[in-house]
Amino acid sequence: MTRVTIADVARAAEVSTATVSNALNGTGRLADSTRARVRTVATALGYGSTGAAPRTLGLAVTTYGERPWNFADVPYFARAISAATAAAHERGYALIALPATPDETVWRSIAVAGVLVLDSPADDPVVRVLRARGIPLAFDGRPAGVHPHEAWVDNDHRATTHQVLDHLADRGARRIALMAGPGEEHYTRSCLAAYRRWCVEHDTEPRTIALTPEDDEGRDLDPLLRGPGRPDAVYGIYDPCGRRVLASAARCGLRVPDDLLVVCASEDPAYATTDPPLSTVSLAPQETVALAVAALVEIVEHPDREPEPAIVPAHLQIRASTGPGGSRARGA
């Protein structure tokens, strides 16, 4: 990799090279705020360093675009960060998990060799800034558009969604609802499309449930689970879905799995000890992220090579929430 130039600093700070020179040399007539910002950007990029370019990778979760949130509390992303760190260290790189923030200054000034982006939505503002800076990118979760010399790793969400729905139908479910979050990334869009396609193929009406971020106790579900023609199975594609469905079912007097079957996509091991233990789908982030980091390092070190995308199978862990023994499974 080449060392950072004055043109790199000017592009990141969105000023002219003359302004960069004046800011760093203490010359010219510049506003104090401009001088300070240029110096901050230059330092962050490593301009003037006698060493090599940074052997540091960034990790960014951009699911909700510019909305700030603490993704490290979500088991999927916590496992992804751990896997990415281990994969980076194996290849001689440090890794930093960057905050979800609407402040573009972070993305315009961060000094990294490349960035791993998780669950990038369409028109991702973070990706736009990083591409403008020429920073190599790899994606965990297929992005809306892939540029040349970028890599992505994902699961087959259509196949996984159909596997879960077929499993629920085999257990006797006839009114299966899909609970999805507000994200606009490929994962959500792909799962919703696969669910609607499955419903058409099985001549059943689709029932989608919005995951309300603030509804930790799942009370928004109560009218649905108490109402006429209520779902007899729910597949939640985000980590909180399972806990919320179980809480709502208990308030509504529904027994799981006898009255309601439940599956949740989650990496949270606590679902193995809920009452009843919940069937879960693992998207295998320890595998997808490790492959994405390997691809990112390959792009950084061999920018002339075109990487290949990769698909990693998801895993359905069947537990008591959809296991045999429920009244509908016995044909009652």
Coordinates of C-alpha atoms in Angstrom, one line a residue:
M1 CA 0.0 0.0 0.0
T2 CA 1.2 3.6 -0.7
R3 CA 1.7 6.2 2.0
V4 CA -0.9 8.9 2.6
T5 CA -0.4 11.9 0.4
I6 CA -1.5 15.5 0.8
A7 CA -4.1 14.9 -1.9
D8 CA -5.6 12.1 0.3
V9 CA -5.9 14.5 3.2
A10 CA -7.5 17.2 1.0
R11 CA -10.0 14.7 -0.4
A12 CA -11.0 13.4 3.1
A13 CA -11.2 16.9 4.6
E14 CA -13.0 18.3 1.4
V15 CA -10.6 21.1 1.0
S16 CA -7.8 22.0 -1.5
T17 CA -4.3 20.8 -1.2
A18 CA -3.2 24.4 -0.7
T19 CA -5.5 24.6 2.4
V20 CA -4.0 21.4 3.7
S21 CA -0.5 22.8 3.3
N22 CA -1.5 26.1 5.0
A23 CA -3.2 24.3 7.9
L24 CA -0.3 21.9 8.6
N25 CA 2.4 24.6 8.2
G26 CA 0.6 27.3 10.2
T27 CA 0.4 29.6 7.2
G28 CA -2.3 31.3 5.2
R29 CA -5.5 32.9 6.4
L30 CA -7.7 30.0 7.6
A31 CA -10.5 29.8 10.2
D32 CA -9.3 28.1 13.3
S33 CA -12.0 25.5 12.9
T34 CA -10.8 24.7 9.4
R35 CA -7.2 24.5 10.5
A36 CA -8.1 22.2 13.4
R37 CA -10.3 19.9 11.3
V38 CA -7.6 19.5 8.6
R39 CA -5.0 18.6 11.2
T40 CA -7.3 16.1 12.8
V41 CA -8.0 14.4 9.5
A42 CA -4.3 14.4 8.6
T43 CA -3.4 12.8 11.9
A44 CA -6.2 10.2 11.6
L45 CA -5.1 9.2 8.1
G46 CA -1.5 8.9 9.2
Y47 CA -0.2 11.7 7.0
G48 CA 3.5 12.4 7.5
S49 CA 4.1 9.0 9.2
T50 CA 7.4 7.4 8.4
G51 CA 5.9 3.9 8.8
A52 CA 3.8 1.8 6.4
A53 CA 0.1 2.3 5.9
P54 CA -2.0 1.1 8.9
R55 CA -2.4 -2.6 9.3
T56 CA -5.8 -2.0 10.8
L57 CA -9.2 -3.0 9.6
G58 CA -12.5 -1.3 10.5
L59 CA -15.8 -3.0 11.1
A60 CA -19.0 -1.1 10.6
V61 CA -22.7 -2.1 11.1
T62 CA -24.8 0.2 8.9
T63 CA -28.2 -1.6 9.0
Y64 CA -30.1 1.6 9.9
G65 CA -28.1 4.0 7.9
E66 CA -27.4 7.2 9.9
R67 CA -29.4 6.1 13.0
P68 CA -27.1 5.7 16.0
W69 CA -27.6 2.5 18.0
N70 CA -25.6 0.0 20.1
F71 CA -25.2 -3.0 17.9
A72 CA -22.7 -4.7 20.2
D73 CA -25.6 -5.7 22.5
V74 CA -27.1 -7.9 19.8
P75 CA -25.8 -11.5 20.0
Y76 CA -25.3 -11.7 16.2
F77 CA -23.1 -8.7 16.0
A78 CA -21.3 -9.5 19.3
R79 CA -20.3 -12.9 17.8
A80 CA -19.4 -11.2 14.4
I81 CA -17.1 -8.8 16.1
S82 CA -15.3 -11.6 18.0
A83 CA -15.0 -13.7 14.8
A84 CA -13.8 -10.7 12.8
T85 CA -11.2 -9.8 15.4
A86 CA -9.8 -13.3 15.4
A87 CA -9.7 -13.5 11.6
A88 CA -7.9 -10.1 11.4
H89 CA -5.3 -11.1 14.0
E90 CA -4.6 -14.3 12.2
R91 CA -3.5 -12.2 9.2
G92 CA -1.5 -9.7 11.2
Y93 CA -4.1 -6.9 11.3
A94 CA -5.7 -5.1 14.1
L95 CA -9.5 -4.6 14.0
I96 CA -11.6 -1.8 15.4
A97 CA -15.4 -1.9 15.6
L98 CA -16.6 1.6 14.6
P99 CA -19.7 3.2 16.2
A100 CA -23.0 3.5 14.4
T101 CA -23.1 7.3 14.0
P102 CA -24.6 9.9 11.6
D103 CA -21.3 11.9 11.9
E104 CA -19.6 11.5 8.5
T105 CA -16.4 13.0 10.0
V106 CA -15.7 9.6 11.5
W107 CA -15.8 7.9 8.1
R108 CA -14.0 10.7 6.3
S109 CA -11.0 10.6 8.7
I110 CA -10.6 7.1 10.0
A111 CA -7.2 5.6 9.2
V112 CA -7.8 2.0 8.2
A113 CA -6.5 -0.3 5.4
G114 CA -10.0 -1.6 4.7
V115 CA -13.5 -1.8 6.2
L116 CA -15.8 -4.8 6.7
V117 CA -19.4 -3.6 6.5
L118 CA -22.3 -5.6 8.0
D119 CA -25.9 -5.5 6.8
S120 CA -25.5 -2.5 4.5
P121 CA -28.8 -1.0 3.3
A122 CA -29.5 0.5 -0.1
D123 CA -28.0 4.0 -0.6
D124 CA -25.7 3.4 2.5
P125 CA -24.2 6.8 3.4
V126 CA -21.2 5.2 5.1
V127 CA -20.4 3.1 2.1
R128 CA -20.7 6.1 -0.1
V129 CA -18.1 8.0 1.9
L130 CA -15.7 5.0 2.2
R131 CA -15.9 4.4 -1.6
A132 CA -15.2 8.0 -2.3
R133 CA -12.0 7.7 -0.2
G134 CA -11.0 4.6 -2.2
I135 CA -11.0 2.4 0.9
P136 CA -11.3 -1.4 0.2
L137 CA -14.6 -2.9 1.3
A138 CA -16.0 -6.3 2.0
F139 CA -19.5 -7.0 3.1
D140 CA -21.1 -9.5 5.5
G141 CA -24.6 -9.6 4.0
R142 CA -25.0 -8.8 0.3
P143 CA -25.1 -5.1 -0.4
A144 CA -27.6 -3.5 -2.8
G145 CA -24.9 -2.8 -5.3
V146 CA -21.3 -4.3 -5.5
H147 CA -18.5 -2.3 -7.1
P148 CA -15.5 -3.9 -8.8
H149 CA -12.9 -5.3 -6.4
E150 CA -15.4 -5.6 -3.5
A151 CA -16.3 -8.8 -1.8
W152 CA -19.5 -10.1 -0.1
V153 CA -20.4 -13.2 2.0
D154 CA -24.0 -14.1 2.9
N155 CA -26.4 -16.9 3.6
D156 CA -29.1 -18.2 1.2
H157 CA -32.0 -16.5 2.9
R158 CA -34.5 -17.8 0.4
A159 CA -33.6 -21.4 1.2
T160 CA -33.4 -20.8 4.9
T161 CA -36.8 -19.1 5.0
H162 CA -38.4 -21.9 3.0
Q163 CA -36.8 -24.5 5.3
V164 CA -38.3 -22.9 8.4
L165 CA -41.7 -22.4 6.9
D166 CA -41.7 -26.1 5.6
H167 CA -40.7 -27.2 9.1
L168 CA -43.6 -25.2 10.7
A169 CA -46.1 -26.6 8.1
D170 CA -44.9 -30.1 8.8
R171 CA -45.7 -29.5 12.4
G172 CA -49.3 -28.6 11.5
A173 CA -49.1 -24.8 11.1
R174 CA -51.5 -23.3 8.6
R175 CA -51.4 -19.6 9.5
I176 CA -47.7 -18.7 9.7
A177 CA -46.7 -15.1 10.4
L178 CA -43.3 -13.6 9.7
M179 CA -42.1 -11.0 12.2
A180 CA -39.5 -8.7 10.7
G181 CA -37.6 -5.6 11.8
P182 CA -37.5 -2.1 10.2
G183 CA -34.2 -2.7 8.4
E184 CA -33.8 -2.1 4.6
E185 CA -30.7 -4.4 4.2
H186 CA -30.7 -7.4 2.0
Y187 CA -31.4 -9.8 4.8
T188 CA -34.8 -8.3 5.7
R189 CA -35.8 -7.8 2.1
S190 CA -34.8 -11.2 1.0
C191 CA -36.6 -13.0 3.9
L192 CA -39.8 -11.0 3.3
A193 CA -39.7 -11.8 -0.5
A194 CA -39.0 -15.5 0.2
Y195 CA -41.9 -15.6 2.7
R196 CA -44.4 -14.1 0.3
R197 CA -43.2 -16.4 -2.4
W198 CA -43.7 -19.4 -0.1
C199 CA -47.2 -18.2 0.8
V200 CA -48.2 -18.0 -2.9
E201 CA -46.8 -21.4 -3.6
H202 CA -48.8 -22.8 -0.6
D203 CA -52.0 -20.8 -1.3
T204 CA -52.0 -19.1 2.1
E205 CA -52.4 -15.5 3.1
P206 CA -49.1 -13.8 4.1
R207 CA -49.2 -12.3 7.6
T208 CA -46.3 -9.9 8.4
I209 CA -45.7 -8.5 11.8
A210 CA -43.6 -5.3 12.3
L211 CA -40.9 -5.5 15.0
T212 CA -41.4 -2.3 17.0
P213 CA -37.9 -1.3 18.5
E214 CA -39.4 0.2 21.7
D215 CA -41.8 -2.7 22.4
D216 CA -39.5 -4.8 24.6
E217 CA -42.4 -6.8 26.2
G218 CA -44.1 -7.6 22.9
R219 CA -47.4 -6.0 23.9
D220 CA -48.0 -4.9 20.3
L221 CA -48.5 -8.6 19.6
D222 CA -51.3 -9.1 22.1
P223 CA -54.2 -8.0 19.9
L224 CA -53.0 -10.2 17.1
L225 CA -52.5 -13.3 19.2
R226 CA -55.9 -12.8 20.9
G227 CA -57.8 -11.9 17.7
P228 CA -59.8 -14.1 15.4
G229 CA -57.9 -16.1 12.9
R230 CA -54.7 -15.5 14.9
P231 CA -51.4 -17.0 13.6
D232 CA -50.7 -20.6 14.7
A233 CA -46.9 -20.1 14.1
V234 CA -44.5 -17.2 14.1
Y235 CA -41.1 -17.0 12.5
G236 CA -39.1 -13.9 13.8
I237 CA -36.1 -13.0 11.8
Y238 CA -34.5 -10.7 14.4
D239 CA -33.0 -11.6 17.8
P240 CA -35.7 -10.0 20.1
C241 CA -38.6 -11.6 18.2
G242 CA -38.6 -14.9 20.1
R243 CA -38.7 -13.3 23.6
R244 CA -41.5 -11.0 22.6
V245 CA -43.6 -13.7 21.1
L246 CA -43.2 -15.9 24.2
A247 CA -44.1 -13.0 26.5
S248 CA -47.2 -12.1 24.4
A249 CA -48.3 -15.8 24.2
A250 CA -48.1 -16.1 28.0
R251 CA -50.3 -13.0 28.5
C252 CA -52.8 -14.3 25.9
G253 CA -53.0 -17.7 27.5
L254 CA -51.5 -19.6 24.5
R255 CA -49.3 -22.6 25.1
V256 CA -46.1 -23.1 23.1
P257 CA -45.9 -25.3 21.1
D258 CA -49.5 -26.7 21.6
D259 CA -51.3 -23.5 20.5
L260 CA -48.5 -21.6 18.9
L261 CA -45.2 -22.6 17.2
V262 CA -42.3 -20.2 17.4
V263 CA -38.9 -20.0 15.6
C264 CA -36.4 -17.1 15.9
A265 CA -33.3 -16.3 14.0
S266 CA -30.8 -15.6 16.8
E267 CA -27.3 -16.4 18.0
D268 CA -28.3 -16.0 21.6
P269 CA -27.6 -19.2 23.6
A270 CA -30.2 -18.2 26.2
Y271 CA -32.9 -19.4 23.8
A272 CA -31.9 -22.9 24.6
T273 CA -33.1 -22.3 28.2
T274 CA -36.4 -20.4 27.7
D275 CA -39.7 -22.0 28.7
P276 CA -40.0 -23.8 26.4
P277 CA -36.6 -23.8 24.7
L278 CA -36.9 -22.0 21.4
S279 CA -36.1 -23.3 18.0
T280 CA -33.6 -21.0 16.4
V281 CA -31.9 -20.2 13.1
S282 CA -28.2 -19.5 13.2
L283 CA -26.8 -17.4 10.4
A284 CA -23.3 -18.7 11.3
P285 CA -21.6 -15.2 11.7
Q286 CA -18.4 -16.9 12.9
E287 CA -18.1 -18.4 9.4
T288 CA -19.5 -15.6 7.2
V289 CA -17.4 -12.9 8.9
A290 CA -14.2 -14.9 8.9
L291 CA -14.6 -15.4 5.1
A292 CA -15.4 -11.7 4.7
V293 CA -12.3 -10.6 6.6
A294 CA -10.1 -13.0 4.6
A295 CA -11.5 -11.5 1.4
L296 CA -11.0 -8.0 2.6
V297 CA -7.3 -8.7 3.4
E298 CA -6.9 -10.2 0.0
I299 CA -8.4 -7.1 -1.6
V300 CA -6.1 -4.9 0.5
E301 CA -2.9 -6.8 -0.3
H302 CA -3.8 -7.8 -3.9
P303 CA -6.0 -4.9 -5.3
D304 CA -5.7 -6.2 -8.9
R305 CA -7.6 -9.4 -8.1
E306 CA -11.4 -9.7 -8.4
P307 CA -12.9 -11.5 -5.4
E308 CA -15.6 -14.1 -5.6
P309 CA -18.8 -13.9 -3.5
A310 CA -19.5 -16.7 -1.0
I311 CA -22.6 -18.4 0.4
V312 CA -22.6 -20.0 3.9
P313 CA -25.4 -22.3 4.9
A314 CA -27.6 -21.3 7.9
H315 CA -28.6 -23.8 10.5
L316 CA -32.0 -24.6 12.0
Q317 CA -31.8 -25.9 15.6
I318 CA -35.1 -27.5 16.4
R319 CA -36.2 -27.3 20.1
A320 CA -39.4 -27.7 22.1
S321 CA -41.1 -24.6 20.7
T322 CA -41.6 -26.5 17.4
G323 CA -40.8 -30.0 18.4
P324 CA -43.1 -33.0 18.2
G325 CA -45.8 -33.5 20.8
G326 CA -48.0 -30.5 20.3
S327 CA -51.7 -31.0 19.8
R328 CA -51.6 -30.0 16.2
A329 CA -48.6 -32.2 15.5
R330 CA -50.6 -35.1 16.8
G331 CA -53.5 -34.2 14.5
A332 CA -55.8 -33.0 17.3

